[in-house]
Amino acid sequence: MITTDIQPTKQHYVVSVLLDISALALIYFVPALSHLLNIPLYLIEPMRLMLVLAMVHTNRNNAYLVALTLPVFSFLVSGHPVLLKMVLMSAELVLNVFVFYFLLNRTKHIFPSILLSIIISKMAYYGLKYLLILMGLLQMELVSTSLLIQAGTTLVFTAYVWKFFPSEPA
């Protein structure tokens, strides 16, 4: 049985801190690594990648912390994404965490919970982004990363969570 109300141990706190530091470092260095490797690393959704790792290897509270802070950190250190898009990205990632745990608590099935949480959060993100573009508050393309690539990363993240999410999470 999958439960989500287990008390974290000191080891879980250490893992959370290490993962959070790694997440911040990854987000900080993605632009430089992309340039150095000549590979657009943003295509692998590094923020969602770190969120998935936080959800699997730490606890719900830390996943919310990662969801809220990674876009803000990226904005503060690089000016990217722009302010409104940063707010959208934070909201999307927080919604991803909320929907995942909501569905998991209701269904006890990891695979559909993570898959639907990613899809629902992406739909909300694109819906709100579309409205902001229509209102003239954002001047950018609605979809900047191919939907095919996004489908691929969604399936990879879903498979990872399904395979490694603990039956008794921290």
GROMACS .gro file of C-alpha atoms in nm, residues 52-170:
model
  119
   52VAL     CA    1   1.067   1.446  -1.033
   53LEU     CA    2   1.387   1.358  -0.848
   54ALA     CA    3   1.263   1.553  -0.545
   55MET     CA    4   0.925   1.377  -0.554
   56VAL     CA    5   1.086   1.033  -0.575
   57HIS     CA    6   1.384   1.074  -0.346
   58THR     CA    7   1.275   1.327  -0.084
   59ASN     CA    8   0.928   1.421   0.039
   60ARG     CA    9   0.621   1.617  -0.060
   61ASN     CA   10   0.722   1.934   0.123
   62ASN     CA   11   1.062   1.938  -0.045
   63ALA     CA   12   0.898   1.878  -0.383
   64TYR     CA   13   0.684   2.189  -0.324
   65LEU     CA   14   0.996   2.382  -0.223
   66VAL     CA   15   1.175   2.276  -0.543
   67ALA     CA   16   0.867   2.360  -0.753
   68LEU     CA   17   0.841   2.709  -0.607
   69THR     CA   18   1.207   2.802  -0.595
   70LEU     CA   19   1.374   2.668  -0.911
   71PRO     CA   20   1.206   2.912  -1.153
   72VAL     CA   21   1.263   3.198  -0.907
   73PHE     CA   22   1.631   3.103  -0.868
   74SER     CA   23   1.673   3.082  -1.244
   75PHE     CA   24   1.512   3.424  -1.284
   76LEU     CA   25   1.733   3.578  -1.015
   77VAL     CA   26   2.063   3.440  -1.148
   78SER     CA   27   2.002   3.466  -1.522
   79GLY     CA   28   1.699   3.684  -1.585
   80HIS     CA   29   1.540   3.388  -1.757
   81PRO     CA   30   1.256   3.311  -1.771
   82VAL     CA   31   1.097   3.656  -1.782
   83LEU     CA   32   0.899   3.746  -1.471
   84LEU     CA   33   0.551   3.638  -1.588
   85LYS     CA   34   0.683   3.316  -1.738
   86MET     CA   35   0.868   3.247  -1.412
   87VAL     CA   36   0.540   3.278  -1.222
   88LEU     CA   37   0.373   3.048  -1.476
   89MET     CA   38   0.650   2.791  -1.445
   90SER     CA   39   0.634   2.793  -1.065
   91ALA     CA   40   0.257   2.753  -1.078
   92GLU     CA   41   0.288   2.467  -1.327
   93LEU     CA   42   0.541   2.280  -1.113
   94VAL     CA   43   0.342   2.336  -0.792
   95LEU     CA   44   0.029   2.212  -0.969
   96ASN     CA   45   0.226   1.908  -1.088
   97VAL     CA   46   0.314   1.819  -0.727
   98PHE     CA   47  -0.037   1.889  -0.597
   99VAL     CA   48  -0.215   1.683  -0.865
  100PHE     CA   49   0.031   1.395  -0.831
  101TYR     CA   50  -0.020   1.358  -0.456
  102PHE     CA   51  -0.393   1.424  -0.484
  103LEU     CA   52  -0.435   1.147  -0.742
  104LEU     CA   53  -0.194   0.914  -0.563
  105ASN     CA   54  -0.386   0.949  -0.236
  106ARG     CA   55  -0.713   0.878  -0.417
  107THR     CA   56  -0.607   0.598  -0.653
  108LYS     CA   57  -0.291   0.448  -0.494
  109HIS     CA   58  -0.161   0.402  -0.852
  110ILE     CA   59   0.168   0.573  -0.930
  111PHE     CA   60   0.174   0.551  -1.311
  112PRO     CA   61  -0.155   0.728  -1.391
  113SER     CA   62  -0.102   0.973  -1.104
  114ILE     CA   63   0.230   1.103  -1.233
  115LEU     CA   64   0.131   1.088  -1.600
  116LEU     CA   65  -0.192   1.281  -1.544
  117SER     CA   66  -0.025   1.528  -1.308
  118ILE     CA   67   0.231   1.620  -1.574
  119ILE     CA   68  -0.032   1.645  -1.849
  120ILE     CA   69  -0.274   1.850  -1.636
  121SER     CA   70   0.000   2.087  -1.520
  122LYS     CA   71   0.122   2.134  -1.879
  123MET     CA   72  -0.233   2.202  -1.999
  124ALA     CA   73  -0.278   2.465  -1.726
  125TYR     CA   74   0.059   2.620  -1.815
  126TYR     CA   75  -0.022   2.645  -2.185
  127GLY     CA   76  -0.374   2.769  -2.118
  128LEU     CA   77  -0.251   3.049  -1.894
  129LYS     CA   78   0.040   3.128  -2.125
  130TYR     CA   79  -0.204   3.154  -2.417
  131LEU     CA   80  -0.417   3.403  -2.222
  132LEU     CA   81  -0.110   3.611  -2.132
  133ILE     CA   82  -0.002   3.614  -2.497
  134LEU     CA   83  -0.354   3.719  -2.606
  135MET     CA   84  -0.353   3.999  -2.349
  136GLY     CA   85  -0.016   4.117  -2.480
  137LEU     CA   86   0.160   4.052  -2.150
  138LEU     CA   87   0.395   3.794  -2.303
  139GLN     CA   88   0.555   3.832  -2.643
  140MET     CA   89   0.669   3.483  -2.734
  141GLU     CA   90   0.560   3.167  -2.908
  142LEU     CA   91   0.304   2.957  -2.726
  143VAL     CA   92   0.509   2.639  -2.769
  144SER     CA   93   0.885   2.678  -2.776
  145THR     CA   94   0.977   2.312  -2.721
  146SER     CA   95   0.836   2.057  -2.963
  147LEU     CA   96   0.530   1.876  -2.828
  148LEU     CA   97   0.690   1.551  -2.943
  149ILE     CA   98   0.995   1.618  -2.725
  150GLN     CA   99   0.765   1.711  -2.436
  151ALA     CA  100   0.572   1.386  -2.483
  152GLY     CA  101   0.901   1.197  -2.473
  153THR     CA  102   1.021   1.364  -2.154
  154THR     CA  103   0.678   1.312  -1.999
  155LEU     CA  104   0.699   0.939  -2.069
  156VAL     CA  105   1.056   0.917  -1.937
  157PHE     CA  106   0.964   1.104  -1.617
  158THR     CA  107   0.651   0.892  -1.576
  159ALA     CA  108   0.849   0.570  -1.616
  160TYR     CA  109   1.109   0.689  -1.365
  161VAL     CA  110   0.852   0.779  -1.101
  162TRP     CA  111   0.661   0.455  -1.162
  163LYS     CA  112   0.979   0.249  -1.125
  164PHE     CA  113   1.145   0.428  -0.833
  165PHE     CA  114   0.873   0.600  -0.628
  166PRO     CA  115   0.886   0.435  -0.286
  167SER     CA  116   0.587   0.238  -0.168
  168GLU     CA  117   0.629   0.425   0.161
  169PRO     CA  118   0.763   0.768   0.064
  170ALA     CA  119   0.943   0.998   0.304
   0.00000   0.00000   0.00000
